[in-house]
């Protein structure tokens, strides 16, 4: 199609806009009757597999998250329960929103030496770019919890501390399950 | 003088120089771990291998002397490959724990790996386990696993501090850097081993895990710890204030100046910055009411202080000043003008002889703990401690009505009852300083000044070298440099000091004081200039000579 076609002058019949109005109404009415039919059938329990409309009724209804969707952060633990994070500040350095605040401290165990004393993420500033996950050399921070309903009445409520981040319960069920794609792979 | 060719560049160098030094002159950098220009050459690490024509094998650039007609290839394929393999050997037992290592970001292993390493590791054996996080001294932590045995620190302790605490023990891949049995690395220059360590084996205890080095800003300055005036870099952590327990200065590092301190600095100077972010800092002008300090604004404070001085002057009573050699030349010059023009007092003492004789040696640490005593003397202050004693005697005899004290803690120089008896007789004591001290507690008015890290200015060291200090951090809210305080105070007496920045004061000094002739902030540069005896500066000639060497 030539790109200049849209500048083609309308004929007098088109200029009345009657055919276009009829076209548009036809589309609307087709969806209206299809949705009404499916909603009624769904309500009385018939043909439940097909959805009545494309709209998801969030928050009652959760749209399945694609496996790579970045959701709320969490801090990972070692086998002994201590945080995996060694406070190397890579995520803090990579963070373009400067929403990560880490203060390091000495760890009594000599082989690891360093651990975070403070690890705060200010979700009010976070842009969910996922650079922190990319930067982490210890796989200590992940954005795979499946939690997207993050809200608070106060600014302080948006600040997650180390303990909160370590104790987040991931909602893996919010992610769409694609066994064909996910065979033996961790969910990111 | 032998003429050699390095990577196609032909140059003539002094007899006895080695290839690495000659290359440096030609502007070619050869990688090094064990080679340090301030230490003896040992040829330990082998990373500086270069190809020299007509020599059968690759040679270490740091240990090979230049000979006439030598043709050196630094970046030939053979030399590059050899250096890559040496690096792989050095990293065989290195734990690669960069995430927890304080050296990360200024580590030569990281730098060279990214420059010419980038190999696929062939090592499949387990790495050797060695001692980790050993506090070998009051300021230094040792991690033997990270050590590449370049022995820079061993040579430092042998040659510079001459204390020989460190050594390399065991053999082969079990060789390990440790202090000698029963010894600790506690000489007054111990933390220099951290600066010269090319890897993360030796790190600072004070700085440990505080700030990652890439967050730091660097400002050139001069150590205020003693009259030597060692050149330093102030590393500040301004971008992320929640780190380092709110301390804005993260650490001090020595800066190379062959005329003053070479590459080194003493531990007293290195850790002498803690007062800058201390709790004792004064944040607002204070006035004593009923024995308690009340905060007030600068305008009110200056009005009250000038009122006190005015009353004394009108009644013909003495207003005396005790200056301080902690102040910069600019501050002292403004003080001199304030004394001469406003108060008409001409003899201002600046030094207090401490009760205990402070530690000193014949290398860098001097007995005079003030950075600017020579400058004060040149600007016409009385730098004899006897002058201060005379002033205190005058106070005790009730001859002084108002006393303005800068910085000094008199209790460190005189007996307690002596000071109290003297200050009791003075009607009002005005203290100007950055931190509260016992003398300030006795004052009626306290005006906060900022520390050396928060202002521009110059210090004149014991040898008469005028050196520039720069503002590394913003002045603590409410504090001002002394020359600004004096400018505002003089304004109250209708005297205008037409200075807008420290450089204006310095220009005035250069004009009025013959010893500073020919100087300017720009001319001082990084290495400073010597004051002149007969109106002609000595340093200028030296600098010119050096430039011709470079342009060759």
XYZ file of C-alpha atoms in Angstrom:
740
model
C 0.000 0.000 0.000
C 1.252 3.409 -0.828
C 1.697 5.572 2.234
C 0.059 8.478 0.444
C -3.203 6.562 0.146
C -4.532 7.991 3.345
C -4.436 11.429 1.774
C -6.654 10.240 -1.058
C -9.651 12.616 -1.241
C -12.886 11.094 0.026
C -15.751 10.580 -2.348
C -19.043 12.384 -1.636
C -20.542 9.116 -0.266
C -17.641 8.725 2.131
C -17.969 12.361 3.144
C -21.416 11.654 4.557
C -19.639 9.269 6.999
C -22.661 6.962 6.926
C -20.710 3.847 5.785
C -18.037 4.400 8.429
C -20.587 4.835 11.205
C -22.280 1.641 10.106
C -18.925 -0.180 10.017
C -18.040 0.968 13.525
C -21.422 0.142 14.959
C -21.206 -3.316 13.458
C -17.927 -4.011 15.272
C -19.257 -2.702 18.573
C -22.486 -4.666 18.298
C -20.669 -7.839 17.305
C -18.527 -7.666 20.491
C -21.489 -6.613 22.594
C -23.617 -9.586 21.650
C -20.670 -12.001 21.814
C -19.714 -10.824 25.322
C -23.305 -10.765 26.586
C -23.822 -14.285 25.295
C -20.583 -15.577 26.880
C -21.132 -13.753 30.207
C -24.653 -15.181 30.499
C -23.416 -18.650 29.588
C -20.533 -18.317 32.085
C -22.909 -17.191 34.832
C -25.147 -20.203 34.361
C -22.080 -22.443 34.154
C -21.941 -23.355 30.497
C -18.883 -22.942 28.229
C -16.569 -21.729 31.033
C -13.344 -22.102 29.076
C -13.885 -19.054 26.852
C -13.621 -15.671 28.543
C -16.469 -13.200 28.246
C -14.150 -10.237 27.604
C -10.393 -9.608 27.305
C -10.438 -7.419 30.439
C -8.867 -8.854 33.613
C -10.836 -7.960 36.727
C -7.730 -6.978 38.790
C -7.360 -7.248 41.803
C -9.975 -10.037 42.047
C -8.426 -11.641 39.036
C -4.654 -11.756 38.473
C -3.267 -11.698 34.994
C -0.629 -14.453 34.693
C 2.881 -12.967 34.672
C 5.281 -13.926 31.914
C 8.335 -15.774 33.319
C 10.680 -12.868 32.761
C 8.481 -10.232 34.381
C 10.353 -8.322 37.074
C 8.371 -8.161 40.271
C 9.107 -7.275 43.883
C 12.691 -7.917 45.004
C 13.745 -10.476 47.542
C 17.061 -11.310 49.183
C 18.186 -14.927 49.016
C 19.521 -16.941 51.922
C 22.325 -19.456 52.166
C 21.676 -22.997 53.304
C 22.365 -21.959 56.902
C 19.777 -19.159 56.674
C 22.163 -16.222 56.609
C 21.809 -13.740 53.750
C 23.736 -14.579 50.592
C 24.529 -10.906 50.136
C 28.161 -9.962 50.820
C 27.565 -6.192 50.613
C 29.755 -5.703 47.550
C 27.584 -2.701 46.559
C 27.356 -3.812 42.926
C 23.568 -3.441 42.874
C 23.823 -0.130 44.675
C 26.318 1.070 42.087
C 24.306 -0.208 39.135
C 21.008 1.205 40.387
C 20.021 4.128 38.142
C 17.335 5.297 40.567
C 19.683 5.180 43.572
C 17.045 3.401 45.585
C 19.335 0.835 47.241
C 21.073 1.730 50.494
C 23.693 -0.685 51.811
C 25.965 -0.401 54.807
C 28.468 -3.216 55.233
C 29.808 -4.768 58.395
C 32.318 -7.371 59.456
C 31.151 -10.949 59.586
C 32.606 -13.158 62.282
C 33.140 -16.009 59.822
C 36.515 -15.433 58.207
C 35.891 -17.147 54.883
C 33.126 -14.710 53.914
C 34.196 -11.642 55.945
C 31.542 -9.177 54.888
C 27.778 -8.896 55.211
C 25.181 -6.152 54.959
C 24.290 -4.366 58.169
C 21.658 -2.279 56.417
C 20.080 -3.250 53.088
C 17.184 -0.976 52.236
C 15.311 -0.670 48.974
C 13.132 2.386 48.524
C 10.340 1.099 46.288
C 9.041 4.618 45.939
C 12.158 5.354 43.882
C 12.701 1.962 42.256
C 12.086 1.839 38.510
C 12.098 -1.989 38.329
C 14.838 -2.056 35.722
C 16.382 -5.217 37.124
C 19.972 -3.970 36.922
C 20.527 -4.972 40.544
C 19.720 -8.583 39.668
C 22.024 -8.440 36.654
C 24.859 -6.928 38.710
C 24.724 -9.320 41.659
C 27.723 -11.676 41.657
C 26.226 -13.868 44.383
C 22.664 -14.308 43.049
C 21.599 -12.722 46.316
C 18.895 -10.451 44.965
C 16.105 -11.610 42.687
C 12.971 -10.018 41.271
C 10.888 -13.182 40.934
C 8.415 -12.996 43.807
C 5.380 -12.504 41.582
C 4.240 -9.682 43.863
C 3.165 -6.576 41.978
C 0.655 -5.037 44.372
C 3.067 -2.704 46.123
C 1.423 0.252 47.778
C 1.564 2.118 51.036
C -0.053 5.082 52.727
C 3.328 6.498 53.796
C 6.699 6.996 52.129
C 8.365 5.043 54.888
C 6.064 2.154 54.107
C 7.697 1.918 50.677
C 11.112 1.359 52.241
C 11.877 -2.332 52.604
C 14.557 -3.326 55.104
C 16.929 -6.275 54.995
C 14.720 -8.398 57.260
C 11.611 -7.721 55.183
C 13.430 -8.491 51.944
C 14.798 -11.742 53.379
C 11.371 -12.889 54.561
C 9.290 -12.204 51.472
C 7.154 -15.213 50.553
C 7.345 -15.582 46.744
C 4.017 -16.086 44.946
C 5.280 -18.268 42.134
C 1.695 -19.176 41.202
C 1.276 -15.662 39.791
C 3.656 -16.551 36.981
C 2.323 -18.302 33.920
C 3.583 -21.852 33.862
C 5.167 -22.842 30.592
C 6.672 -26.270 31.098
C 7.848 -26.303 27.499
C 9.966 -23.193 28.154
C 10.801 -23.684 31.792
C 12.122 -27.243 31.835
C 14.642 -27.405 34.667
C 15.143 -23.650 34.611
C 14.840 -21.376 37.611
C 12.156 -18.737 37.326
C 13.548 -15.274 36.757
C 74.510 8.511 28.260
C 73.073 5.488 26.493
C 70.576 5.921 23.676
C 67.903 3.250 23.486
C 64.818 2.527 21.416
C 61.606 1.573 23.160
C 58.688 0.614 20.917
C 60.154 2.685 18.102
C 60.774 5.725 20.271
C 64.405 6.722 20.531
C 65.590 8.432 23.698
C 68.707 9.149 25.691
C 68.539 8.308 29.375
C 70.869 8.532 32.326
C 73.423 5.795 32.913
C 72.253 3.239 35.451
C 68.532 3.569 34.839
C 66.515 0.466 34.189
C 64.253 -0.170 31.230
C 61.042 0.457 33.188
C 62.311 3.884 34.284
C 63.445 4.729 30.775
C 60.065 3.690 29.384
C 58.350 5.895 31.937
C 60.376 8.833 30.613
C 59.265 7.985 27.089
C 55.664 7.911 28.275
C 55.311 4.144 27.911
C 53.775 2.364 30.876
C 55.067 -1.109 31.627
C 52.894 -3.159 34.045
C 54.443 -3.666 37.468
C 53.682 -5.207 40.829
C 56.950 -5.416 42.719
C 58.578 -2.350 41.191
C 57.960 0.832 43.160
C 60.002 3.966 42.442
C 60.459 4.607 46.155
C 61.830 1.151 46.971
C 64.745 -1.119 46.084
C 64.345 -3.138 42.873
C 64.049 -6.915 43.264
C 62.498 -8.280 40.072
C 60.083 -10.450 41.989
C 56.782 -10.496 40.167
C 57.908 -10.911 36.502
C 54.892 -9.008 35.148
C 57.122 -6.388 33.492
C 58.635 -8.835 30.946
C 59.740 -7.126 27.741
C 61.456 -8.328 24.596
C 64.948 -6.960 24.057
C 66.628 -7.581 20.720
C 69.711 -9.818 20.746
C 68.796 -11.209 24.160
C 67.770 -14.853 23.999
C 64.926 -14.609 26.520
C 62.443 -12.029 27.689
C 63.848 -9.709 30.346
C 62.276 -8.050 33.372
C 62.097 -4.339 32.581
C 62.460 -3.257 36.189
C 65.814 -4.974 36.771
C 67.495 -4.666 33.361
C 69.808 -1.690 33.045
C 69.756 0.284 29.839
C 72.732 -0.083 27.542
C 73.654 1.901 24.495
C 71.859 0.715 21.377
C 69.313 -1.409 23.210
C 66.118 -2.053 21.243
C 63.159 -2.849 23.497
C 59.737 -4.110 22.425
C 57.187 -3.631 25.167
C 54.122 -4.514 23.162
C 55.386 -7.273 20.875
C 53.200 -10.362 20.653
C 55.753 -12.444 22.560
C 56.000 -9.970 25.446
C 52.243 -9.521 25.684
C 51.665 -13.264 25.766
C 54.331 -13.721 28.445
C 52.761 -11.056 30.654
C 49.372 -12.662 30.213
C 50.773 -15.991 31.359
C 52.571 -14.438 34.321
C 49.267 -12.894 35.353
C 47.602 -16.285 35.093
C 50.283 -17.739 37.371
C 49.844 -14.936 39.906
C 46.121 -15.582 39.974
C 46.448 -19.355 40.427
C 45.996 -19.136 44.190
C 44.243 -15.788 44.321
C 40.768 -16.225 45.838
C 39.158 -13.680 43.438
C 36.935 -12.441 46.231
C 36.631 -8.992 44.699
C 33.082 -8.485 46.026
C 34.323 -8.446 49.624
C 37.753 -6.951 48.938
C 38.325 -3.293 49.771
C 40.966 -3.000 47.057
C 38.429 -3.702 44.299
C 38.376 -0.692 42.026
C 42.006 0.238 42.628
C 43.477 -3.248 42.314
C 46.297 -3.869 39.843
C 45.164 -7.457 39.339
C 41.772 -6.246 38.134
C 43.317 -3.542 36.012
C 45.867 -5.750 34.265
C 43.415 -8.590 33.828
C 41.131 -6.272 31.906
C 44.070 -4.779 29.981
C 45.902 -7.859 28.838
C 44.710 -10.861 30.895
C 41.357 -12.063 29.579
C 42.574 -15.658 29.316
C 40.626 -18.861 29.749
C 41.860 -20.264 33.052
C 43.546 -23.648 32.713
C 43.879 -24.264 36.441
C 41.779 -27.167 37.672
C 43.364 -27.785 41.090
C 41.923 -26.440 44.331
C 43.292 -23.128 45.531
C 45.616 -23.006 48.537
C 44.086 -21.917 51.815
C 46.026 -19.343 53.813
C 45.437 -16.895 56.639
C 42.599 -14.458 56.077
C 41.650 -11.197 57.809
C 44.632 -11.156 60.162
C 44.977 -7.857 62.008
C 48.760 -7.535 61.717
C 48.899 -4.122 63.329
C 46.795 -1.310 64.734
C 45.966 0.005 61.272
C 46.460 -2.878 58.838
C 44.621 -6.105 58.035
C 46.409 -8.871 56.144
C 44.792 -11.372 53.802
C 47.524 -13.820 52.773
C 45.388 -15.533 50.147
C 45.168 -12.362 48.084
C 48.904 -11.687 48.322
C 50.994 -12.100 45.187
C 54.290 -11.929 47.116
C 55.637 -8.820 45.424
C 57.364 -7.943 48.761
C 56.782 -4.226 48.385
C 55.618 -4.118 52.015
C 58.593 -6.165 53.205
C 60.948 -3.744 51.492
C 59.046 -0.773 52.883
C 59.500 -2.055 56.421
C 63.180 -2.764 55.750
C 64.117 0.420 53.936
C 61.729 3.239 54.745
C 60.426 2.591 58.251
C 63.543 0.497 59.034
C 61.625 -1.696 61.448
C 61.528 -5.011 59.489
C 58.309 -6.443 60.845
C 57.203 -8.332 57.752
C 58.696 -11.301 55.945
C 57.819 -14.043 53.497
C 57.711 -17.489 55.069
C 57.569 -21.068 53.703
C 58.351 -22.132 50.165
C 56.761 -22.674 46.778
C 53.040 -22.147 46.612
C 52.905 -22.246 50.410
C 54.973 -19.080 50.622
C 53.099 -16.569 52.704
C 53.505 -12.998 53.850
C 53.365 -12.716 57.646
C 54.817 -10.589 60.421
C 57.833 -12.125 62.149
C 56.808 -14.196 65.183
C 55.945 -11.969 68.095
C 56.031 -8.812 66.001
C 53.167 -6.544 65.032
C 53.165 -3.974 62.275
C 52.996 -0.993 64.615
C 55.625 1.427 63.353
C 54.500 5.045 62.907
C 54.451 4.605 59.119
C 52.680 1.236 59.033
C 49.656 2.176 56.924
C 51.866 3.069 53.962
C 52.075 -0.648 53.187
C 48.366 -0.430 52.346
C 49.013 2.255 49.736
C 51.861 0.391 48.089
C 50.167 -3.022 48.155
C 49.112 -3.488 44.508
C 46.439 -6.035 45.484
C 44.030 -6.422 48.383
C 46.402 -8.303 50.693
C 46.956 -5.360 53.003
C 43.970 -3.146 53.700
C 43.195 -0.436 56.204
C 41.344 -1.300 59.394
C 39.800 2.139 59.746
C 38.502 2.159 56.180
C 37.544 -1.519 56.127
C 34.140 -2.080 54.486
C 33.186 1.566 54.959
C 32.918 2.855 51.390
C 33.683 1.275 48.027
C 36.525 3.192 46.439
C 34.595 4.152 43.327
C 32.229 6.265 45.438
C 35.078 8.477 46.634
C 35.956 11.954 45.432
C 39.568 13.075 45.609
C 40.838 16.504 46.571
C 44.474 17.500 46.725
C 45.488 18.958 50.043
C 48.215 19.146 52.656
C 48.325 17.307 55.972
C 47.715 19.661 58.915
C 49.259 17.233 61.405
C 52.722 18.756 61.754
C 55.148 21.271 60.296
C 56.320 18.877 57.558
C 53.197 19.496 55.479
C 53.027 16.136 53.715
C 51.048 16.271 50.496
C 47.826 14.299 50.708
C 44.684 13.499 48.855
C 41.473 13.777 50.835
C 39.063 11.044 49.812
C 35.531 12.075 50.595
C 32.284 10.188 50.437
C 29.758 12.845 49.543
C 27.423 11.117 47.117
C 26.199 8.499 49.589
C 26.140 10.128 53.030
C 24.554 7.135 54.794
C 27.846 5.270 54.509
C 30.855 5.508 56.794
C 28.728 6.357 59.859
C 28.053 9.790 58.399
C 31.745 10.686 58.255
C 32.318 12.792 55.172
C 36.047 12.185 54.951
C 36.637 8.526 54.250
C 40.419 8.407 54.283
C 43.598 10.303 53.552
C 46.165 9.089 51.062
C 49.680 10.441 50.564
C 50.363 12.346 47.362
C 53.743 12.238 45.656
C 55.910 15.265 46.260
C 59.658 14.647 46.004
C 60.395 17.908 47.813
C 58.439 17.070 50.932
C 57.275 13.552 51.625
C 57.991 11.440 48.534
C 55.297 8.766 48.523
C 54.825 8.462 52.261
C 52.844 9.811 55.182
C 52.878 8.937 58.872
C 49.975 7.242 60.650
C 49.408 10.226 62.958
C 48.683 12.384 59.930
C 46.719 9.704 58.130
C 44.274 9.232 60.987
C 44.378 12.818 62.212
C 41.263 13.823 60.275
C 38.677 12.315 62.606
C 37.971 15.632 64.342
C 36.388 16.931 61.123
C 33.245 14.828 61.536
C 33.444 14.591 65.288
C 30.586 15.234 67.723
C 32.578 18.066 69.269
C 32.200 20.215 66.142
C 30.555 23.568 66.802
C 27.601 24.098 64.490
C 26.341 27.522 65.553
C 27.790 30.571 67.317
C 27.353 30.156 71.048
C 26.971 32.626 73.866
C 27.234 31.723 77.541
C 24.235 32.700 79.621
C 24.030 31.600 83.256
C 26.807 29.109 82.671
C 25.035 27.436 79.726
C 25.799 27.835 76.050
C 22.943 29.240 73.959
C 22.931 29.013 70.170
C 22.415 32.190 68.219
C 22.692 33.458 64.675
C 25.872 34.808 63.140
C 24.499 38.330 62.881
C 23.566 38.439 66.561
C 26.821 36.805 67.596
C 28.987 39.227 65.645
C 27.014 42.153 67.021
C 27.492 40.949 70.590
C 31.188 40.195 70.101
C 31.858 43.527 68.439
C 29.907 45.202 71.219
C 32.183 43.609 73.814
C 35.311 44.633 71.923
C 33.947 48.133 71.370
C 33.282 48.670 75.064
C 36.824 47.629 75.843
C 38.302 49.884 73.178
C 36.231 52.877 74.195
C 37.306 52.490 77.803
C 40.931 52.179 76.735
C 41.207 48.620 77.973
C 43.344 45.947 76.348
C 41.939 43.523 73.810
C 44.468 40.782 73.065
C 44.568 37.953 70.575
C 46.037 34.460 70.771
C 46.318 33.263 67.180
C 47.043 29.747 66.052
C 49.494 28.198 63.632
C 46.714 25.781 62.672
C 45.286 28.632 60.620
C 46.196 29.133 56.973
C 48.310 32.040 55.740
C 45.090 33.684 54.544
C 43.444 33.431 57.962
C 46.559 34.679 59.699
C 46.894 37.609 57.337
C 43.287 38.623 57.950
C 43.963 38.248 61.668
C 47.063 40.402 61.376
C 45.063 43.095 59.622
C 42.273 42.805 62.187
C 44.773 43.172 65.009
C 46.604 46.082 63.416
C 43.734 48.051 61.977
C 40.863 47.401 64.357
C 42.382 46.553 67.718
C 45.777 48.149 67.234
C 47.541 45.272 68.934
C 50.743 44.376 67.159
C 52.204 41.443 69.057
C 50.039 38.393 68.575
C 51.435 35.118 69.908
C 50.460 31.932 68.060
C 52.212 28.979 69.663
C 51.586 27.078 72.858
C 54.318 24.717 73.978
C 52.658 21.393 74.829
C 53.198 19.976 78.322
C 54.251 16.577 76.993
C 56.930 16.548 74.356
C 55.226 15.181 71.242
C 56.654 12.259 69.287
C 58.998 13.163 66.485
C 61.635 11.504 64.330
C 64.105 12.472 61.652
C 61.987 11.335 58.699
C 58.568 13.005 58.417
C 57.187 13.521 61.919
C 58.222 16.849 63.380
C 57.913 18.062 66.927
C 55.994 21.165 65.926
C 52.449 19.879 65.427
C 51.246 23.030 63.673
C 51.239 23.131 59.888
C 51.845 26.834 59.529
C 54.272 28.068 62.184
C 56.747 29.246 59.553
C 53.960 31.084 57.737
C 52.914 32.795 60.953
C 56.491 33.897 61.540
C 56.770 35.266 58.006
C 53.508 37.179 58.408
C 54.872 38.895 61.495
C 53.389 36.874 64.338
C 55.348 36.029 67.442
C 55.957 32.282 67.190
C 57.879 31.990 70.453
C 55.951 30.057 73.128
C 57.284 32.593 75.651
C 55.022 35.231 74.080
C 51.965 33.154 74.957
C 53.244 32.738 78.507
C 53.642 36.505 78.722
C 50.098 36.978 77.467
C 48.742 34.604 80.103
C 50.728 36.398 82.816
C 49.214 39.661 81.633
C 45.784 38.032 81.861
C 46.519 36.832 85.379
C 47.536 40.348 86.374
C 44.209 41.674 85.154
C 45.739 43.681 82.330
C 43.629 42.071 79.610
C 39.959 42.924 79.332
C 39.002 40.834 76.315
C 40.914 37.842 74.952
C 40.268 36.280 71.547
C 41.594 32.715 71.373
C 41.890 30.857 68.087
C 41.747 27.033 68.218
C 44.131 26.544 71.144
C 43.374 24.333 74.064
C 45.398 26.087 76.735
C 45.092 23.140 79.098
C 47.435 21.208 76.833
C 50.156 23.782 77.327
C 49.708 25.055 80.857
C 48.704 23.745 84.272
C 44.965 23.702 84.897
C 44.870 26.225 87.745
C 47.192 28.525 85.807
C 44.788 28.712 82.873
C 41.727 29.068 85.071
C 43.316 31.845 87.116
C 44.246 33.688 83.939
C 40.901 33.331 82.148
C 38.932 34.229 85.289
C 40.603 37.614 85.328
C 39.632 38.280 81.699
C 36.252 39.924 81.415
C 35.187 38.118 78.266
C 36.920 35.321 76.407
C 36.016 34.880 72.743
C 36.875 31.483 71.301
C 37.110 30.890 67.563
C 37.578 27.268 66.557
C 36.120 24.242 64.881
C 35.732 21.899 67.851
C 34.694 22.430 71.450
C 37.579 21.904 73.866
C 38.051 22.613 77.589
C 39.274 26.140 76.827
C 36.229 26.826 74.675
C 34.025 25.705 77.565
C 35.407 28.617 79.605
C 34.709 31.191 76.884
C 31.798 33.611 76.919
C 31.422 33.592 73.149
C 32.235 30.794 70.739
C 32.414 31.354 66.988
C 32.580 28.208 64.829
C 35.265 28.093 62.163
C 35.646 25.369 59.590
C 38.406 22.806 59.449
C 41.286 22.619 56.999
C 39.354 20.216 54.781
C 36.525 22.695 54.357
C 38.410 25.720 53.072
C 40.900 26.913 50.508
C 44.191 28.358 51.601
C 47.915 27.822 51.950
C 50.232 26.425 54.603
C 53.936 27.235 54.846
C 55.866 24.231 56.085
C 58.979 24.196 58.269
C 61.249 24.520 55.219
C 59.334 27.529 53.929
C 57.426 25.683 51.221
C 54.065 27.343 50.600
C 51.526 24.668 49.673
C 47.901 24.900 48.649
C 45.019 23.232 50.461
C 41.676 22.847 48.760
C 38.101 22.617 49.926
C 37.278 18.904 49.947
C 33.911 19.083 51.669
C 31.472 21.895 52.180
C 31.851 23.759 55.474
C 29.665 22.397 58.216
C 26.491 24.449 58.251
C 27.063 27.473 60.449
C 30.848 27.413 60.327
C 32.982 29.873 58.374
C 36.668 30.096 57.504
C 38.490 32.343 59.947
C 39.257 35.026 57.390
C 35.549 35.324 56.642
C 34.741 35.597 60.335
C 37.349 38.346 60.679
C 36.076 40.078 57.560
C 32.570 40.177 58.976
C 33.814 41.220 62.392
C 35.893 44.032 60.884
C 32.787 45.183 59.040
C 31.177 45.837 62.418
C 33.951 48.364 63.099
C 33.545 49.954 59.640
C 36.712 48.389 58.311
C 36.331 46.806 54.915
C 38.487 43.812 54.049
C 37.760 43.586 50.330
C 38.152 39.816 50.052
C 35.611 37.543 48.430
C 37.575 34.322 48.353
C 40.756 33.013 49.902
C 42.664 33.793 46.723
C 41.987 37.517 47.166
C 43.640 37.379 50.586
C 46.593 35.519 49.118
C 46.996 38.129 46.386
C 47.133 40.760 49.082
C 49.762 38.753 50.986
C 51.875 38.443 47.836
C 51.690 42.187 47.361
C 52.498 43.154 50.937
C 54.777 40.428 52.312
C 58.142 40.196 50.527
C 58.681 36.516 51.346
C 55.690 35.539 49.208
C 56.774 37.517 46.144
C 55.948 35.965 42.801
C 53.428 33.465 44.120
C 49.862 32.825 43.123
C 47.538 29.857 43.594
C 48.244 28.863 40.033
C 52.008 29.121 40.399
C 51.935 27.066 43.613
C 50.537 24.122 41.676
C 50.632 20.687 43.235
C 54.135 20.874 44.637
C 54.199 24.309 46.219
C 56.875 27.002 46.126
C 59.623 27.993 48.527
C 59.375 31.406 50.117
C 62.057 33.749 48.889
C 64.781 35.289 50.980
C 65.708 38.131 48.639
C 62.571 38.647 46.616
C 63.281 35.922 44.081
C 61.528 32.616 44.334
C 63.693 29.517 44.335
C 61.164 26.991 43.132
C 60.425 28.718 39.825
C 63.877 27.968 38.470
C 63.534 24.295 39.420
C 60.188 23.955 37.711
C 61.562 25.398 34.497
C 64.387 22.884 34.443
C 61.965 20.045 34.860
C 59.811 21.228 31.973
C 62.768 21.147 29.599
C 63.431 17.537 30.575
C 59.862 16.610 29.722
C 59.846 18.419 26.389
C 62.931 16.511 25.266
